[in-house]
Tab-separated table of C-alpha atoms in Angstrom:
chain	number	residue	atom	x	y	z
A	10	UNK	CA	-56.966	51.870	99.829
A	11	UNK	CA	-53.576	52.797	98.371
A	12	UNK	CA	-53.914	55.233	95.429
A	13	UNK	CA	-53.416	53.618	92.026
A	14	UNK	CA	-50.124	54.609	90.422
A	15	UNK	CA	-48.991	53.353	86.993
A	16	UNK	CA	-45.399	53.776	85.890
A	17	UNK	CA	-44.549	54.164	82.209
A	18	UNK	CA	-40.989	53.390	81.159
A	19	UNK	CA	-40.890	55.316	77.924
A	20	UNK	CA	-38.694	54.309	74.998
A	21	UNK	CA	-39.920	56.450	72.091
A	22	UNK	CA	-41.846	59.622	72.850
A	23	UNK	CA	-44.763	58.898	70.429
A	24	UNK	CA	-45.193	55.395	71.865
A	25	UNK	CA	-45.119	56.601	75.473
A	26	UNK	CA	-47.569	59.430	74.845
A	27	UNK	CA	-49.960	57.168	72.936
A	28	UNK	CA	-49.918	54.695	75.829
A	29	UNK	CA	-50.619	57.458	78.340
A	30	UNK	CA	-53.420	58.828	76.162
A	31	UNK	CA	-55.041	55.407	75.880
A	32	UNK	CA	-54.921	54.846	79.635
A	33	UNK	CA	-56.513	58.249	80.098
A	34	UNK	CA	-59.288	57.337	77.654
A	35	UNK	CA	-59.926	54.103	79.552
A	36	UNK	CA	-60.227	56.049	82.795
A	37	UNK	CA	-63.594	57.444	81.735
A	38	UNK	CA	-64.946	53.872	81.595
A	39	UNK	CA	-63.045	52.314	84.486
A	40	UNK	CA	-62.855	55.090	87.094
A	41	UNK	CA	-66.509	56.088	87.304
A	42	UNK	CA	-66.267	59.235	85.233
A	43	UNK	CA	-65.977	62.671	86.851
A	44	UNK	CA	-62.485	63.028	85.365
A	45	UNK	CA	-60.888	60.543	87.775
A	46	UNK	CA	-57.864	58.505	86.723
A	47	UNK	CA	-54.880	56.790	88.344
A	48	UNK	CA	-51.693	58.722	88.944
A	49	UNK	CA	-49.400	58.256	85.969
A	50	UNK	CA	-45.628	58.518	86.287
A	51	UNK	CA	-43.567	58.685	83.083
A	52	UNK	CA	-39.816	58.293	82.822
A	53	UNK	CA	-38.600	59.150	79.316
A	54	UNK	CA	-34.862	58.761	78.655
A	55	UNK	CA	-33.208	59.987	75.461
A	56	UNK	CA	-34.325	57.564	72.753
A	57	UNK	CA	-31.273	58.407	70.649
A	58	UNK	CA	-29.009	56.653	73.151
A	59	UNK	CA	-31.272	53.596	73.297
A	60	UNK	CA	-31.561	53.412	69.516
A	61	UNK	CA	-27.782	53.671	69.105
A	62	UNK	CA	-27.433	50.699	71.455
A	63	UNK	CA	-29.998	48.752	69.414
A	64	UNK	CA	-28.084	49.425	66.212
A	65	UNK	CA	-24.937	48.091	67.870
A	66	UNK	CA	-26.841	45.051	69.211
A	67	UNK	CA	-25.881	46.209	72.716
A	68	UNK	CA	-28.938	44.856	74.468
A	69	UNK	CA	-27.127	45.128	77.802
A	70	UNK	CA	-27.184	48.919	77.399
A	71	UNK	CA	-30.861	48.827	76.438
A	72	UNK	CA	-31.612	46.685	79.485
A	73	UNK	CA	-29.708	49.053	81.788
A	74	UNK	CA	-31.679	52.023	80.429
A	75	UNK	CA	-35.030	50.362	81.059
A	76	UNK	CA	-34.038	49.142	84.519
A	77	UNK	CA	-32.938	52.689	85.370
A	78	UNK	CA	-36.372	53.955	84.356
A	79	UNK	CA	-38.079	51.290	86.457
A	80	UNK	CA	-35.995	52.237	89.484
A	81	UNK	CA	-37.007	55.872	89.127
A	82	UNK	CA	-40.656	54.899	88.664
A	83	UNK	CA	-40.579	52.742	91.798
A	84	UNK	CA	-39.057	55.632	93.734
A	85	UNK	CA	-41.911	57.837	92.484
A	86	UNK	CA	-44.480	55.435	93.948
A	87	UNK	CA	-45.516	53.368	90.927
A	88	UNK	CA	-47.260	50.106	91.857
A	89	UNK	CA	-46.889	48.508	88.440
A	90	UNK	CA	-44.962	49.429	85.319
A	91	UNK	CA	-45.316	49.035	81.578
A	92	UNK	CA	-42.818	49.455	78.759
A	93	UNK	CA	-44.755	50.774	75.736
A	94	UNK	CA	-42.233	49.482	73.200
A	95	UNK	CA	-42.152	46.050	71.610
A	96	UNK	CA	-38.508	45.913	70.561
A	97	UNK	CA	-37.013	46.299	74.036
A	98	UNK	CA	-38.912	43.160	75.022
A	99	UNK	CA	-36.059	41.354	73.281
A	100	UNK	CA	-34.375	41.635	76.687
A	101	UNK	CA	-37.506	41.350	78.851
A	102	UNK	CA	-36.186	38.372	80.830
A	103	UNK	CA	-33.198	40.319	82.101
A	104	UNK	CA	-35.332	43.383	82.777
A	105	UNK	CA	-37.812	41.314	84.775
A	106	UNK	CA	-35.063	39.800	86.914
A	107	UNK	CA	-33.839	43.265	87.868
A	108	UNK	CA	-37.154	45.118	88.025
A	109	UNK	CA	-37.859	46.715	91.434
A	110	UNK	CA	-41.639	46.578	90.930
A	111	UNK	CA	-44.217	44.404	89.114
A	112	UNK	CA	-43.868	44.634	85.352
A	113	UNK	CA	-46.521	43.793	82.761
A	114	UNK	CA	-45.014	42.134	79.688
A	115	UNK	CA	-46.457	43.342	76.410
A	116	UNK	CA	-45.696	39.925	74.890
A	117	UNK	CA	-47.921	38.084	77.351
A	118	UNK	CA	-50.917	40.403	77.171
A	119	UNK	CA	-50.819	40.662	73.372
A	120	UNK	CA	-50.672	36.877	73.011
A	121	UNK	CA	-53.641	36.570	75.368
A	122	UNK	CA	-55.543	39.140	73.304
A	123	UNK	CA	-54.899	37.190	70.096
A	124	UNK	CA	-56.211	34.026	71.723
A	125	UNK	CA	-59.278	35.809	73.098
A	126	UNK	CA	-60.064	37.144	69.637
A	127	UNK	CA	-59.853	33.653	68.175
A	128	UNK	CA	-56.973	34.395	65.807
A	129	UNK	CA	-55.043	31.494	64.314
A	130	UNK	CA	-52.245	33.045	62.213
A	131	UNK	CA	-51.038	36.530	63.083
A	132	UNK	CA	-48.782	38.726	60.992
A	133	UNK	CA	-46.328	40.630	63.178
A	134	UNK	CA	-45.309	44.124	62.084
A	135	UNK	CA	-42.546	45.874	63.986
A	136	UNK	CA	-38.916	46.864	63.879
A	137	UNK	CA	-36.475	44.524	62.174
A	138	UNK	CA	-35.374	43.250	65.597
A	139	UNK	CA	-38.940	42.383	66.564
A	140	UNK	CA	-39.581	40.634	63.256
A	141	UNK	CA	-36.250	38.921	62.616
A	142	UNK	CA	-35.907	37.635	66.182
A	143	UNK	CA	-39.447	36.194	65.975
A	144	UNK	CA	-40.125	37.972	69.268
A	145	UNK	CA	-43.763	36.888	69.335
A	146	UNK	CA	-43.312	33.321	68.099
A	147	UNK	CA	-43.040	31.642	71.511
A	148	UNK	CA	-45.692	33.724	73.357
A	149	UNK	CA	-48.172	33.164	70.521
A	150	UNK	CA	-47.368	29.458	70.270
A	151	UNK	CA	-48.188	29.036	73.963
A	152	UNK	CA	-51.767	30.116	73.228
A	153	UNK	CA	-52.041	28.158	69.973
A	154	UNK	CA	-51.468	31.024	67.544
A	155	UNK	CA	-48.967	30.943	64.675
A	156	UNK	CA	-46.635	33.898	64.066
A	157	UNK	CA	-45.980	35.134	60.527
A	158	UNK	CA	-43.586	37.921	59.524
A	159	UNK	CA	-43.263	39.855	56.245
A	160	UNK	CA	-40.696	38.909	53.638
A	161	UNK	CA	-37.385	40.788	53.546
A	162	UNK	CA	-38.733	43.539	51.306
A	163	UNK	CA	-41.725	44.035	53.582
A	164	UNK	CA	-39.507	44.127	56.651
A	165	UNK	CA	-37.354	46.829	55.050
A	166	UNK	CA	-40.435	48.952	54.350
A	167	UNK	CA	-41.716	48.697	57.909
A	168	UNK	CA	-38.279	49.438	59.393
A	169	UNK	CA	-37.807	52.513	57.223
A	170	UNK	CA	-41.242	53.959	57.909
A	171	UNK	CA	-40.914	53.461	61.662
A	172	UNK	CA	-37.551	55.162	62.078
A	173	UNK	CA	-37.635	57.734	59.287
A	174	UNK	CA	-41.218	58.906	59.720
A	175	UNK	CA	-43.196	57.545	62.666
A	176	UNK	CA	-40.667	57.935	65.488
A	177	UNK	CA	-39.576	61.493	64.603
A	178	UNK	CA	-42.950	62.753	63.326
A	179	UNK	CA	-45.734	60.508	64.623
A	180	UNK	CA	-47.142	60.386	61.079
A	181	UNK	CA	-46.336	59.025	57.613
A	182	UNK	CA	-46.617	60.225	54.033
A	183	UNK	CA	-49.450	58.916	51.884
A	184	UNK	CA	-46.957	56.899	49.825
A	185	UNK	CA	-45.496	55.255	52.932
A	186	UNK	CA	-48.963	54.434	54.227
A	187	UNK	CA	-49.781	52.674	50.973
A	188	UNK	CA	-46.547	50.697	51.232
A	189	UNK	CA	-47.441	49.615	54.773
A	190	UNK	CA	-50.911	48.591	53.639
A	191	UNK	CA	-49.389	46.505	50.837
A	192	UNK	CA	-47.274	44.668	53.433
A	193	UNK	CA	-50.480	43.991	55.374
A	194	UNK	CA	-52.204	42.781	52.207
A	195	UNK	CA	-49.316	40.399	51.546
A	196	UNK	CA	-49.692	38.961	55.054
A	197	UNK	CA	-53.408	38.502	54.494
A	198	UNK	CA	-52.631	36.698	51.213
A	199	UNK	CA	-50.251	34.453	53.173
A	200	UNK	CA	-53.152	33.245	55.303
A	201	UNK	CA	-53.062	35.637	58.233
A	202	UNK	CA	-56.410	36.337	59.878
A	203	UNK	CA	-54.997	39.169	61.949
A	204	UNK	CA	-52.027	41.478	62.308
A	205	UNK	CA	-50.230	42.560	65.454
A	206	UNK	CA	-49.160	46.203	65.303
A	207	UNK	CA	-46.031	45.264	67.222
A	208	UNK	CA	-44.413	48.672	67.208
A	209	UNK	CA	-46.109	51.239	69.405
A	210	UNK	CA	-45.975	53.834	66.622
A	211	UNK	CA	-47.828	51.712	64.053
A	212	UNK	CA	-51.297	52.187	65.643
A	213	UNK	CA	-50.895	55.886	64.918
A	214	UNK	CA	-51.498	55.095	61.223
A	215	UNK	CA	-52.832	51.519	60.991
A	216	UNK	CA	-56.108	50.124	62.309
A	217	UNK	CA	-58.680	47.475	61.470
A	218	UNK	CA	-60.446	49.770	59.015
A	219	UNK	CA	-57.475	50.267	56.721
A	220	UNK	CA	-55.877	46.858	57.362
A	221	UNK	CA	-59.021	44.998	56.353
A	222	UNK	CA	-58.645	42.385	59.090
A	223	UNK	CA	-58.221	42.111	62.841
A	224	UNK	CA	-55.490	44.524	63.941
A	225	UNK	CA	-54.185	44.129	67.491
A	226	UNK	CA	-53.074	47.487	68.857
A	227	UNK	CA	-50.301	46.394	71.216
A	228	UNK	CA	-50.280	49.795	72.939
A	229	UNK	CA	-54.005	49.650	73.679
A	230	UNK	CA	-53.762	46.075	74.981
A	231	UNK	CA	-50.908	47.041	77.318
A	232	UNK	CA	-52.712	50.153	78.542
A	233	UNK	CA	-55.858	48.159	79.365
A	234	UNK	CA	-53.866	45.495	81.220
A	235	UNK	CA	-52.200	48.131	83.395
A	236	UNK	CA	-55.494	49.827	84.215
A	237	UNK	CA	-57.128	46.526	85.080
A	238	UNK	CA	-54.277	45.563	87.389
A	239	UNK	CA	-54.219	48.760	89.469
A	240	UNK	CA	-58.005	49.086	89.620
A	241	UNK	CA	-58.771	45.429	90.445
């Protein structure tokens, strides 16, 4: 049997490391213990260049960066790849067309998770591109789930906390955490029965305990899907 090899096309360092950590944690359950796990290959380009392209709305540059990572992962022997970053899925169709190896879409597996959990209206928290483009609207609609995003003030809070605190530090101040939790509370008041933590840094500080409702960790869902695919 060919050894299992998972490729990780990193975008932000905290998101990539959290994804790798979660796959490692799953290994104890899925690989029979004894410290076994698949081979993990990580390609982590400079996020500053990718973020600059996002700010300029140059999604062609973002796509080229991800495809370059996938090519290097394929050359390193990866059998399947994941991109532990929601925002870059804005150009997932182009990435998929050019990908040199099978690619698991975070959008598809998160939508499936929401359906499996019986959610009906899901608040989506992420970068302004993820929220304003309604990135999850179509995937969720396919499985009968409605997407809901924060109002403009809430979006500004989430965007600021992600890029000023979570991406550089992997943590947030107590004041920023309370602001995030107020955004979640507003979504709950708007009829949401769950929230998608649709930025891979958000699960570092938000979970079901402090959100007070179902919280879908998009990183964890993606990590589990990759492990299931290579170990099937």
